[in-house]
């Protein structure tokens, strides 16, 4: 029975991949009708159920859409980005004025008068099961009113660490509760991971573009950043990485191999395995930021690099802040051979996490409600990413390129030359629209024409119009006509 | 009116100080009756009310006690400690195995089978207004259920920062809400303060003995520790400090001038002023750990060193974890000239604090319930410290010395030579009694015969018997008879 099910699962995944490839190559054109379920089942010699499962997966990923009484159609897509950066060998120290720009972005972000298109911080509670969590928190308070008056000591809630260890299996990781260190969000996990594996003056390899907060974080620890070319589709260039590792120029690497921020891409499975092998062979720690690893659009979760980490050189960091309970700010890490050092570092850095919040989270995870919630979240984000891409296709200047995210709610746009995104950012601030300029995502300040867009906001008219305004401004700046789908 | 009240206040403080001095000098012997209120009023030419206020204050401080229908009596006291350490000029790198010892202590601490006599982590909810805070949290959840789903961004709850700034006045500090950075407990505040003011290889001056977690914290940041002699009564030796500052051997100083941990002492006001002037004159940052500054036994709170910080060289760190809501783990800092750097460092280190918990705390502070709670807490801790000292006087070996804390719930005991506290720690572990050996409080491992005792536990028979057992073991180890009061 189990074997049969497993085969059926493989079959629908294969079919979905074949169809996705046909869409990417243009064999199936945007707007065209996808073969009917019956015809597809015949031509691929699979069951009707397999086709239905494959189509549902493509729909989840935003590649096709159902139209009532008419069948499935290929959605309009955008030209994919190619890795533009040549292998970098410059070592850059992050500029401090990037922080000033971030401050401006943050100030606008927290001002309700601004429409936010960029930051990956959902400010809308309806993306989260806040009501349910609130009731569980209230019930936890009734059950253990004494928790408020108890000093939380490391390693913190065993129940939560058990739940986290169990969930690790879905990403291919075999964790013990004792491996899990609770942290104050993923940011603290990354900070501790860097402190446990490097010393000031060391050089850390980063994706390019990368999560922008890493740059001031590295600077604050006296670390140098080295950008590694990163393909918008396949992630970190492993050839470039291997070269740098062979030359012993990296003391650690920090990367998001699954649903990268800001690109949205996920490394192919084979690349993840190679990455794990490379790091273990060279005995250089990989800090794997898995913040969005549970919001993948594909039907089955792709495993983490940590799943292939035989020597303990991968430190997996994650959090529930982007997926379940932003305000709880509870993150965690599994630190491989650095576990012991991390536990001690956490204790002297900020001691422990709130037991009240940890226990509430543990109860929610144990209740099984998390998976249900994640399914809805993935679907919603996939639809919003797709809608945002459709607006971009209509309003952004010809020659604009965008990534096709594998999950999460951010993706990356590159304008044709002539559009300066820092200038665009300042222009749009006047219209109370907030963007994050692409140069924030690179220690060397490249990507002047890049932009991260975020779809973690409710898609109302205000959001749609703001997005269209970005396009109009960019068209005016570049002198190019709107409508990039036509010019693909 | 206001002037009169102020004068009356000064008068009762002066009277209390005179009487306390008489008790310290032995003019008023332990067990002897204090002059009646009427006689005292006559002999000091003050009003009855002034005497009543002064006696109440001495009672709060555990120096005298009321006996029904009989009047006030001087409580039994212990011989005071003298600063034993000669000025240190050794620079020590904290040993890593101290962490192993701390781990053992922590493991025992979290094991309910052990009776804890040492850690300054109240594990008993009845010291805190948990019920009231819980109801406020529940009501906050009902009022703003959306908070759980909102991503907390720096600088965090304005309401809480306003309340903190207001409360700063009671410690003589004039703060703006914008000066206040919220942190994940005081531990994170200290960590950020060190990172903002030093770089690896720098040398940080510490009290001796000092809060033991500082040693691995300094080690984790690549900082060297330099012990500064600290008087059990008057705190940090400012002459030694000035010498070190003149020789430019310190890059920062970290100290608890008010209710020091582990000594329990508070620096005299004049010394605090001199400390502030010294740091400002030498332009060396002072990280002032004010964790227990609101649990002073005296009637009026002694001001913080930060109150005299004219140039912004003092970084004041505190938290509500030891005074109000341990599990919330919300701390804060006012960073003087380092404020801006601290705000940025907090954001890249762990982003922000939970809005739900911050807002609940703000509501509690605004309700005025905090001062009422603190009054009860001070009274309870003062009584427990006194009772613990009485047990020590009876059961600990002749020649033992102990500090007289000015607040908080910890104090310091030094055994006569012949008692090794690490050995004592291991012996008592077998009896399921947990201590913290004094050597943890010094980077050079001195204080082999020292011990920190904590009175933040409910004083039941189990606690009392465990404390007596420590005395019995120490007597056995040293071959000295029990009963130190007689040998004072």
mmCIF file of C-alpha atoms in Angstrom, chain A residues 96 99-100 103 106 109-110 119-125 128-131 133-135 137-138 141 145-156 184 187-189 191 195 200 211 213 216-217 220-221 321-322 324-329 340 344-357, chain B residues 96 99-100 103 106 109-110 119-125 128-131 133-135 137-138 141 145-156 184 187-189 191 195 200 211 213 216-217 220-221 321-322 324-329 340 344-357:
data_model
loop_
_atom_site.group_PDB
_atom_site.id
_atom_site.type_symbol
_atom_site.label_atom_id
_atom_site.label_comp_id
_atom_site.label_asym_id
_atom_site.label_seq_id
_atom_site.Cartn_x
_atom_site.Cartn_y
_atom_site.Cartn_z
ATOM 1 C CA UNK A 96 27.101 52.159 7.317
ATOM 2 C CA UNK A 99 21.548 51.447 7.731
ATOM 3 C CA UNK A 100 20.329 55.005 7.264
ATOM 4 C CA UNK A 103 15.947 53.345 8.804
ATOM 5 C CA UNK A 106 11.454 51.185 8.346
ATOM 6 C CA UNK A 109 6.932 50.962 6.813
ATOM 7 C CA UNK A 110 5.553 51.784 10.232
ATOM 8 C CA UNK A 119 9.282 44.661 3.281
ATOM 9 C CA UNK A 120 8.902 41.013 4.151
ATOM 10 C CA UNK A 121 7.080 41.779 7.372
ATOM 11 C CA UNK A 122 3.404 40.959 7.118
ATOM 12 C CA UNK A 123 1.577 43.594 9.154
ATOM 13 C CA UNK A 124 -1.818 42.075 8.626
ATOM 14 C CA UNK A 125 -3.070 39.681 11.179
ATOM 15 C CA UNK A 128 -2.115 34.231 10.753
ATOM 16 C CA UNK A 129 -4.262 32.121 13.076
ATOM 17 C CA UNK A 130 -4.098 34.883 15.682
ATOM 18 C CA UNK A 131 -7.527 34.129 17.091
ATOM 19 C CA UNK A 133 -3.293 31.226 19.103
ATOM 20 C CA UNK A 134 -4.814 33.914 21.317
ATOM 21 C CA UNK A 135 -7.325 31.434 22.724
ATOM 22 C CA UNK A 137 -2.472 31.594 25.044
ATOM 23 C CA UNK A 138 -5.410 32.537 27.261
ATOM 24 C CA UNK A 141 -2.530 31.374 31.217
ATOM 25 C CA UNK A 145 -0.918 31.210 35.737
ATOM 26 C CA UNK A 146 2.403 30.830 37.553
ATOM 27 C CA UNK A 147 4.398 30.833 34.325
ATOM 28 C CA UNK A 148 4.546 34.654 34.223
ATOM 29 C CA UNK A 149 6.368 34.665 37.547
ATOM 30 C CA UNK A 150 8.894 32.018 36.610
ATOM 31 C CA UNK A 151 12.317 32.864 35.312
ATOM 32 C CA UNK A 152 12.895 31.084 32.003
ATOM 33 C CA UNK A 153 16.181 29.224 31.907
ATOM 34 C CA UNK A 154 17.953 27.634 28.972
ATOM 35 C CA UNK A 155 17.381 25.350 27.092
ATOM 36 C CA UNK A 156 13.677 26.244 27.410
ATOM 37 C CA UNK A 184 14.595 35.327 19.812
ATOM 38 C CA UNK A 187 17.676 37.142 13.360
ATOM 39 C CA UNK A 188 19.139 36.088 16.695
ATOM 40 C CA UNK A 189 19.737 32.573 15.370
ATOM 41 C CA UNK A 191 23.647 36.340 14.844
ATOM 42 C CA UNK A 195 29.387 34.411 16.481
ATOM 43 C CA UNK A 200 36.343 39.348 13.711
ATOM 44 C CA UNK A 211 18.932 39.354 2.826
ATOM 45 C CA UNK A 213 20.019 42.815 7.234
ATOM 46 C CA UNK A 216 24.972 45.464 8.972
ATOM 47 C CA UNK A 217 24.976 42.250 11.041
ATOM 48 C CA UNK A 220 28.610 44.733 13.643
ATOM 49 C CA UNK A 221 30.647 41.555 14.187
ATOM 50 C CA UNK A 321 7.808 34.756 12.906
ATOM 51 C CA UNK A 322 7.077 34.611 9.183
ATOM 52 C CA UNK A 324 2.763 31.439 12.310
ATOM 53 C CA UNK A 325 3.105 33.988 15.117
ATOM 54 C CA UNK A 326 5.135 37.079 14.171
ATOM 55 C CA UNK A 327 4.748 38.750 17.538
ATOM 56 C CA UNK A 328 5.927 35.720 19.535
ATOM 57 C CA UNK A 329 9.369 36.152 17.906
ATOM 58 C CA UNK A 340 27.067 22.986 22.431
ATOM 59 C CA UNK A 344 26.165 28.485 25.801
ATOM 60 C CA UNK A 345 26.253 31.531 23.555
ATOM 61 C CA UNK A 346 22.475 31.856 23.667
ATOM 62 C CA UNK A 347 22.511 31.764 27.470
ATOM 63 C CA UNK A 348 25.058 34.560 27.794
ATOM 64 C CA UNK A 349 23.510 36.600 24.953
ATOM 65 C CA UNK A 350 19.869 36.734 25.974
ATOM 66 C CA UNK A 351 19.343 33.761 28.323
ATOM 67 C CA UNK A 352 16.098 32.111 27.171
ATOM 68 C CA UNK A 353 12.678 32.463 25.543
ATOM 69 C CA UNK A 354 9.378 33.074 27.287
ATOM 70 C CA UNK A 355 7.910 29.800 28.560
ATOM 71 C CA UNK A 356 4.390 31.148 28.185
ATOM 72 C CA UNK A 357 4.830 31.849 24.477
ATOM 73 C CA UNK B 96 35.694 27.926 29.636
ATOM 74 C CA UNK B 99 30.629 27.305 31.932
ATOM 75 C CA UNK B 100 30.619 23.586 32.688
ATOM 76 C CA UNK B 103 25.774 24.102 33.449
ATOM 77 C CA UNK B 106 21.639 25.180 36.067
ATOM 78 C CA UNK B 109 18.448 24.424 39.533
ATOM 79 C CA UNK B 110 15.857 23.113 37.108
ATOM 80 C CA UNK B 119 20.640 31.318 41.948
ATOM 81 C CA UNK B 120 19.073 34.728 41.595
ATOM 82 C CA UNK B 121 16.197 33.406 39.543
ATOM 83 C CA UNK B 122 12.983 33.340 41.522
ATOM 84 C CA UNK B 123 11.096 30.264 40.391
ATOM 85 C CA UNK B 124 8.105 30.951 42.541
ATOM 86 C CA UNK B 125 5.281 32.851 41.036
ATOM 87 C CA UNK B 128 5.024 38.402 41.314
ATOM 88 C CA UNK B 129 1.623 39.806 40.403
ATOM 89 C CA UNK B 130 1.189 37.014 37.850
ATOM 90 C CA UNK B 131 -2.570 36.875 38.259
ATOM 91 C CA UNK B 133 -0.548 40.561 34.679
ATOM 92 C CA UNK B 134 -2.263 37.479 33.274
ATOM 93 C CA UNK B 135 -5.644 39.236 33.337
ATOM 94 C CA UNK B 137 -2.526 40.066 29.023
ATOM 95 C CA UNK B 138 -5.840 38.332 28.389
ATOM 96 C CA UNK B 141 -5.494 39.893 23.611
ATOM 97 C CA UNK B 145 -6.250 40.166 18.873
ATOM 98 C CA UNK B 146 -4.357 41.195 15.756
ATOM 99 C CA UNK B 147 -1.152 41.842 17.678
ATOM 100 C CA UNK B 148 -0.100 38.178 17.465
ATOM 101 C CA UNK B 149 -0.081 38.398 13.681
ATOM 102 C CA UNK B 150 1.916 41.599 13.495
ATOM 103 C CA UNK B 151 5.627 41.636 12.988
ATOM 104 C CA UNK B 152 7.249 43.697 15.740
ATOM 105 C CA UNK B 153 9.660 46.280 14.388
ATOM 106 C CA UNK B 154 12.179 48.398 16.260
ATOM 107 C CA UNK B 155 12.048 50.587 18.329
ATOM 108 C CA UNK B 156 8.943 48.854 19.724
ATOM 109 C CA UNK B 184 15.350 40.678 25.485
ATOM 110 C CA UNK B 187 21.407 40.000 29.631
ATOM 111 C CA UNK B 188 20.857 41.165 26.066
ATOM 112 C CA UNK B 189 21.183 44.794 27.169
ATOM 113 C CA UNK B 191 25.629 42.071 25.594
ATOM 114 C CA UNK B 195 29.334 45.169 21.588
ATOM 115 C CA UNK B 200 37.701 42.156 20.514
ATOM 116 C CA UNK B 211 27.874 38.733 38.209
ATOM 117 C CA UNK B 213 27.558 35.382 33.597
ATOM 118 C CA UNK B 216 31.600 33.846 29.603
ATOM 119 C CA UNK B 217 29.893 36.848 27.966
ATOM 120 C CA UNK B 220 32.370 35.136 23.829
ATOM 121 C CA UNK B 221 33.124 38.664 22.601
ATOM 122 C CA UNK B 321 12.619 40.049 34.768
ATOM 123 C CA UNK B 322 13.698 40.229 38.403
ATOM 124 C CA UNK B 324 7.837 42.142 37.842
ATOM 125 C CA UNK B 325 7.406 39.578 35.069
ATOM 126 C CA UNK B 326 10.297 37.118 34.771
ATOM 127 C CA UNK B 327 8.785 35.205 31.882
ATOM 128 C CA UNK B 328 8.172 38.299 29.735
ATOM 129 C CA UNK B 329 11.951 38.758 29.544
ATOM 130 C CA UNK B 340 21.934 55.385 18.090
ATOM 131 C CA UNK B 344 20.867 49.644 15.202
ATOM 132 C CA UNK B 345 22.685 46.841 16.965
ATOM 133 C CA UNK B 346 19.485 45.640 18.611
ATOM 134 C CA UNK B 347 17.720 45.524 15.228
ATOM 135 C CA UNK B 348 20.396 43.369 13.601
ATOM 136 C CA UNK B 349 20.863 41.214 16.699
ATOM 137 C CA UNK B 350 17.315 40.161 17.496
ATOM 138 C CA UNK B 351 15.079 42.795 15.854
ATOM 139 C CA UNK B 352 12.463 43.726 18.461
ATOM 140 C CA UNK B 353 10.387 42.690 21.463
ATOM 141 C CA UNK B 354 6.891 41.233 21.420
ATOM 142 C CA UNK B 355 4.273 43.985 21.198
ATOM 143 C CA UNK B 356 1.758 41.893 23.086
ATOM 144 C CA UNK B 357 4.030 41.527 26.110
#
